[in-house]
Tab-separated table of C-alpha atoms in Angstrom:
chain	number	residue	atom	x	y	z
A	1	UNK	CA	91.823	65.915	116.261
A	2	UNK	CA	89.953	69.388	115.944
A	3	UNK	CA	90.608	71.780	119.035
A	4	UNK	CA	87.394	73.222	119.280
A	5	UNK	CA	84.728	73.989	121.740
A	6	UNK	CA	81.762	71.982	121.851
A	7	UNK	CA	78.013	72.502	123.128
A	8	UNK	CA	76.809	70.039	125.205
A	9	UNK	CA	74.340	70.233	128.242
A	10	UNK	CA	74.435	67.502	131.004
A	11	UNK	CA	71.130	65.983	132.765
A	12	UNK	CA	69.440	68.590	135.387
A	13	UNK	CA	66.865	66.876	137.754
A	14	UNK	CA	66.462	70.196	139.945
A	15	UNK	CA	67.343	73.609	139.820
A	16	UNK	CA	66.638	76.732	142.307
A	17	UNK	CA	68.050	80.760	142.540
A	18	UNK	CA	68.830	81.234	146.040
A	19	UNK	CA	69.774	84.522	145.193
A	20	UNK	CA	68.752	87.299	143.042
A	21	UNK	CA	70.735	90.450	142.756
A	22	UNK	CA	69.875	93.978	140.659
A	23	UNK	CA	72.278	92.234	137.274
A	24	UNK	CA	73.082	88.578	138.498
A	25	UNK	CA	71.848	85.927	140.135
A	26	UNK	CA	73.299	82.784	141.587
A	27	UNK	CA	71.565	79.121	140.912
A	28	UNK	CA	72.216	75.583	142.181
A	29	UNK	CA	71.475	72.977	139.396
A	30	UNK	CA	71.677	68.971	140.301
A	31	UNK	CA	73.655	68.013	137.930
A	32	UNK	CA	73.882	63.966	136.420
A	33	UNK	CA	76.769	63.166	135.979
A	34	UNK	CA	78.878	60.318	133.612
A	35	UNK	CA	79.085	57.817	136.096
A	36	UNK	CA	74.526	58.237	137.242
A	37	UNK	CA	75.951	60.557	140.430
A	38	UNK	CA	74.376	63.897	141.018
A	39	UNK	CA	75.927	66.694	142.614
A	40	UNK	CA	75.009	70.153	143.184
A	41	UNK	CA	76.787	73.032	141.316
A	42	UNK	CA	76.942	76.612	142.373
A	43	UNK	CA	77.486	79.170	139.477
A	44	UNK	CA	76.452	82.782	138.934
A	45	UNK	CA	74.085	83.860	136.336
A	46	UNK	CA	75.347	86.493	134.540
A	47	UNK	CA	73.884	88.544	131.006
A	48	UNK	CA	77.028	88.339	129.529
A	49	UNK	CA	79.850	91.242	128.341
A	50	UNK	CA	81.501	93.476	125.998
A	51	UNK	CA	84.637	94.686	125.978
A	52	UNK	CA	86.493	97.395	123.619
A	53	UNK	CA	90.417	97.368	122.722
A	54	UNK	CA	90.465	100.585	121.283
A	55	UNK	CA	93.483	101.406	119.172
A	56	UNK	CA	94.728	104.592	118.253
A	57	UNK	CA	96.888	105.973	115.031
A	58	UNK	CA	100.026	105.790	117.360
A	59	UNK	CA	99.371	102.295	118.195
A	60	UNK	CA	98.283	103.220	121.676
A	61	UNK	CA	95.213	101.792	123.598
A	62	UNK	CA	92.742	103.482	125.423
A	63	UNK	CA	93.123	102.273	129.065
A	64	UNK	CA	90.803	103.647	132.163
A	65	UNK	CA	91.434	103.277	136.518
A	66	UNK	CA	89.038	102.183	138.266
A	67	UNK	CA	88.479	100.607	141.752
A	68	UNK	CA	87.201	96.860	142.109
A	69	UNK	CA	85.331	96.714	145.377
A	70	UNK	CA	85.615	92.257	145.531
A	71	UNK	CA	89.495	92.617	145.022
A	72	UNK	CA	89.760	95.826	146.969
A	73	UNK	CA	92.279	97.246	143.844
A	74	UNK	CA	92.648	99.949	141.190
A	75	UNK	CA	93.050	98.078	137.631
A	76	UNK	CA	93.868	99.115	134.359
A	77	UNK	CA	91.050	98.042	132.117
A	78	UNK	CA	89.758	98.418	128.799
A	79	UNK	CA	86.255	100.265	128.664
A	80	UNK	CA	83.730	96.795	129.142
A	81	UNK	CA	79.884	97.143	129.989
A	82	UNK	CA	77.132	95.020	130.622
A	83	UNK	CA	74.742	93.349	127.923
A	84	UNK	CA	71.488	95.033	129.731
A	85	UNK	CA	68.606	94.409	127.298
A	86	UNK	CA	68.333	90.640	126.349
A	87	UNK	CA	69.261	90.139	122.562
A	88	UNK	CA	71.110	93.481	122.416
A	89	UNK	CA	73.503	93.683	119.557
A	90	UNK	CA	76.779	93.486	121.251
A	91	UNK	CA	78.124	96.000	118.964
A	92	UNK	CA	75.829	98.522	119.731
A	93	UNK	CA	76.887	98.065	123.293
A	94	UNK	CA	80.336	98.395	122.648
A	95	UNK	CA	79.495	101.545	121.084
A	96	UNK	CA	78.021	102.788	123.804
A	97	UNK	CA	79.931	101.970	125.996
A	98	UNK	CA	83.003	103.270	124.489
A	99	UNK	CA	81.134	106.189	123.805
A	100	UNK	CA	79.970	106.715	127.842
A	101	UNK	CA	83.336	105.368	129.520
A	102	UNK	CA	85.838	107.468	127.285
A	103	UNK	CA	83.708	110.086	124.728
A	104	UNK	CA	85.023	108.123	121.981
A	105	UNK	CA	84.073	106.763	119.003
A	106	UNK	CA	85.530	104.404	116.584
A	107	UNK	CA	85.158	103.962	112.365
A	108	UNK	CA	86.681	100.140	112.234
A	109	UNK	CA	84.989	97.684	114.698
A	110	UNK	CA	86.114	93.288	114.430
A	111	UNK	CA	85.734	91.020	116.752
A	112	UNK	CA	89.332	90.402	118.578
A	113	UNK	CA	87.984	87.195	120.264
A	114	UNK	CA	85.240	85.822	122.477
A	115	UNK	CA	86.066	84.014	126.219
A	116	UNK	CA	84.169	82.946	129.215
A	117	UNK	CA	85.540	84.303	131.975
A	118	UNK	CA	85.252	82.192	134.479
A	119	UNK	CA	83.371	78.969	133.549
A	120	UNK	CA	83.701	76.974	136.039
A	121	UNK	CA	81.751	78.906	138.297
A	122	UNK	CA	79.857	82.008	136.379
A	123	UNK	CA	78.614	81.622	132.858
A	124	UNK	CA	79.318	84.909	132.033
A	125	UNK	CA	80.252	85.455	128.223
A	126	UNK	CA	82.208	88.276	126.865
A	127	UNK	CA	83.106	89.490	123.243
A	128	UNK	CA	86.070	91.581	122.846
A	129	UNK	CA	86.187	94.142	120.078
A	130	UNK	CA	88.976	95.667	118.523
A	131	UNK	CA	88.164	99.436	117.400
A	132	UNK	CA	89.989	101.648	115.374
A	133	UNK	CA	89.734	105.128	113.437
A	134	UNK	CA	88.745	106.732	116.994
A	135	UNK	CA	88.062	110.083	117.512
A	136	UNK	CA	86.312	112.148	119.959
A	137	UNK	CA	82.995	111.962	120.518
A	138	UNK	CA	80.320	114.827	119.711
A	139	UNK	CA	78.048	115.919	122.797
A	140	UNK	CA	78.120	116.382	125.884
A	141	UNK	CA	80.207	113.616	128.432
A	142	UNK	CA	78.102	110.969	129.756
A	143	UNK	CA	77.550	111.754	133.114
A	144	UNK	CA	79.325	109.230	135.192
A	145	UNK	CA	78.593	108.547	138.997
A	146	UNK	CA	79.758	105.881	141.731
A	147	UNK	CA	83.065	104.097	141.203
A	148	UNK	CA	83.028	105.288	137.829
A	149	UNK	CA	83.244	109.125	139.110
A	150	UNK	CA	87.066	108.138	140.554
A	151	UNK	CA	87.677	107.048	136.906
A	152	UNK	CA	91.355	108.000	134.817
A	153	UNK	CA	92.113	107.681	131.281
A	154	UNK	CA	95.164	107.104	129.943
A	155	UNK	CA	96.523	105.893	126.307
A	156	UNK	CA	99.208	102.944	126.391
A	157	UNK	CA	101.597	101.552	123.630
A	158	UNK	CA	100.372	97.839	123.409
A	159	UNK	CA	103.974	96.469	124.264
A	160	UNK	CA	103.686	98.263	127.775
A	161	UNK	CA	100.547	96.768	128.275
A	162	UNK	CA	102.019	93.169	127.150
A	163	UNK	CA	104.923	93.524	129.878
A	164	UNK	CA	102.647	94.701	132.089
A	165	UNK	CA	100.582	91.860	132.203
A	166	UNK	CA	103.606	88.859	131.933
A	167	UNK	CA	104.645	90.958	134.469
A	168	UNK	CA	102.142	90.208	136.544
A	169	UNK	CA	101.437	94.154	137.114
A	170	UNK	CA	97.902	94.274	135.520
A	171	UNK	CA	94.961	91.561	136.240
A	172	UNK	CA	91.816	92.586	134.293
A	173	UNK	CA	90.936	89.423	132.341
A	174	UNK	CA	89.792	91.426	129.327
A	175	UNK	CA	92.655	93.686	129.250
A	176	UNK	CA	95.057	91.151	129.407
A	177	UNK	CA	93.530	88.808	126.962
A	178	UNK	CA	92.853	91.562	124.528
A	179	UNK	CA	95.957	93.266	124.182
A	180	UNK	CA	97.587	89.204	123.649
A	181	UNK	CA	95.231	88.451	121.244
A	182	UNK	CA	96.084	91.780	119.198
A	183	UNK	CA	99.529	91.005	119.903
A	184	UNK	CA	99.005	87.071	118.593
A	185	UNK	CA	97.170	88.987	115.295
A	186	UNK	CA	99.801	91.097	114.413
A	187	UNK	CA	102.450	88.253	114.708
A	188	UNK	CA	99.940	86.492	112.656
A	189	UNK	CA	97.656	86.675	109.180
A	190	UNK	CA	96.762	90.475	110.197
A	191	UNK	CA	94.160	92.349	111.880
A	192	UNK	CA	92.135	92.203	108.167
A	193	UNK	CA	91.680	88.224	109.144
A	194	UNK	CA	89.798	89.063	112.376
A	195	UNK	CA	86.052	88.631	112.631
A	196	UNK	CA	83.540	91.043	111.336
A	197	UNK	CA	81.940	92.953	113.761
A	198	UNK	CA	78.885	91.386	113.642
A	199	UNK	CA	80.075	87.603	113.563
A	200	UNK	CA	77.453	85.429	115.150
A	201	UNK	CA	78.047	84.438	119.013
A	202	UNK	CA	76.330	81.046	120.154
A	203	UNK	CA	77.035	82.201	123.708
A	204	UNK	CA	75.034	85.432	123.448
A	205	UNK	CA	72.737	85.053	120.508
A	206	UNK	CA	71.497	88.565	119.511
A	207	UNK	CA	69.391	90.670	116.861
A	208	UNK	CA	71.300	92.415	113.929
């Protein structure tokens, strides 16, 4: 047996958006199910992610701080942005988002892996990218404003970050499941067998 996600799409008879926010939205779908029920489901619609492990010479990542109103705490994260324009290339936005969160950029960009984050009740989709070869940016800063102005860098060695997280000391779903997967690479066939940057990505299908 193959262990491998599958596209499928279940029966909708009705659908509404009882809410509409400035990025997401949240819709109620009737959904038929196996057995002829239907049942309402709840989920937020979301344009989907991208997230950057950058890695430096040292073997260090870039981290930032920054406060998460909904879980009223200050995680360690890896720079991550919104896909705003529909059918952006996701590499582009890592690159600028890299570029506005931390005035770096990077020479090496592969996919590190792809994950929903919470499927059973947003359909957000998020690649993670693993960049290397960074160096500062030219230009001025990117002018940064709201939570983002309380923002700190820092640069961690990746086995910090891996206690960290088994240590239940830092929650960000994209930090934790990047600096694993790096980890699971390295212990593996390599960071050479990754994904090129510009793999395709059935969740978020996008223009080269």
């Amino acid at each position: 047996m193959t262990i491998k996600d599958a596209p499928e799409e279940w029966r909708v008879t009705a659908t509404s958006t009882p809410f509409r926010g400035n990025k997401t939205s949240v819709r109620t779908d009737d959904v038929v199910m196996p057995d002829g029920t239907v049942v309402s489901r709840d989920y937020q619609v979301h344009p989907g992610s991208v997230a950057i492990l950058a890695l430096d010479d040292a073997g260090r990542v870039l981290v930032l701080r920054q406060y998460r109103h909904p879980v009223r705490q200050k995680l360690w994260e890896i720079p991550a942005g919104l896909l705003d324009v529909p059918g952006e290339n996701p590499l582009h936005a890592a690159q600028r988002e890299l570029y506005e969160e931390a005035h770096v950029k990077a020479e090496d960009w592969r996919v590190l892996t792809d994950v929903y984050t919470t499927p059973g009740g947003c359909d957000e989709a998020v690649r993670i990218f693993l960049a290397r070869g960074l160096s500062e940016a030219e230009g001025e800063r990117f002018e940064v404003s709201e939570e983002e102005a309380d923002m700190e860098l820092a640069r961690v060695e990746t086995a910090e970050l891996v206690r960290g997280v088994l240590a239940g000391e830092l929650h960000n779903n994209c930090l934790a499941v990047g600096v694993l997967a790096l980890t699971a690479a390295l212990a593996g066939d390599g960071i050479e067998s990754l994904r090129p940057a510009e793999a395709p990505w059935p969740a978020r299908p996008f223009e080269s």
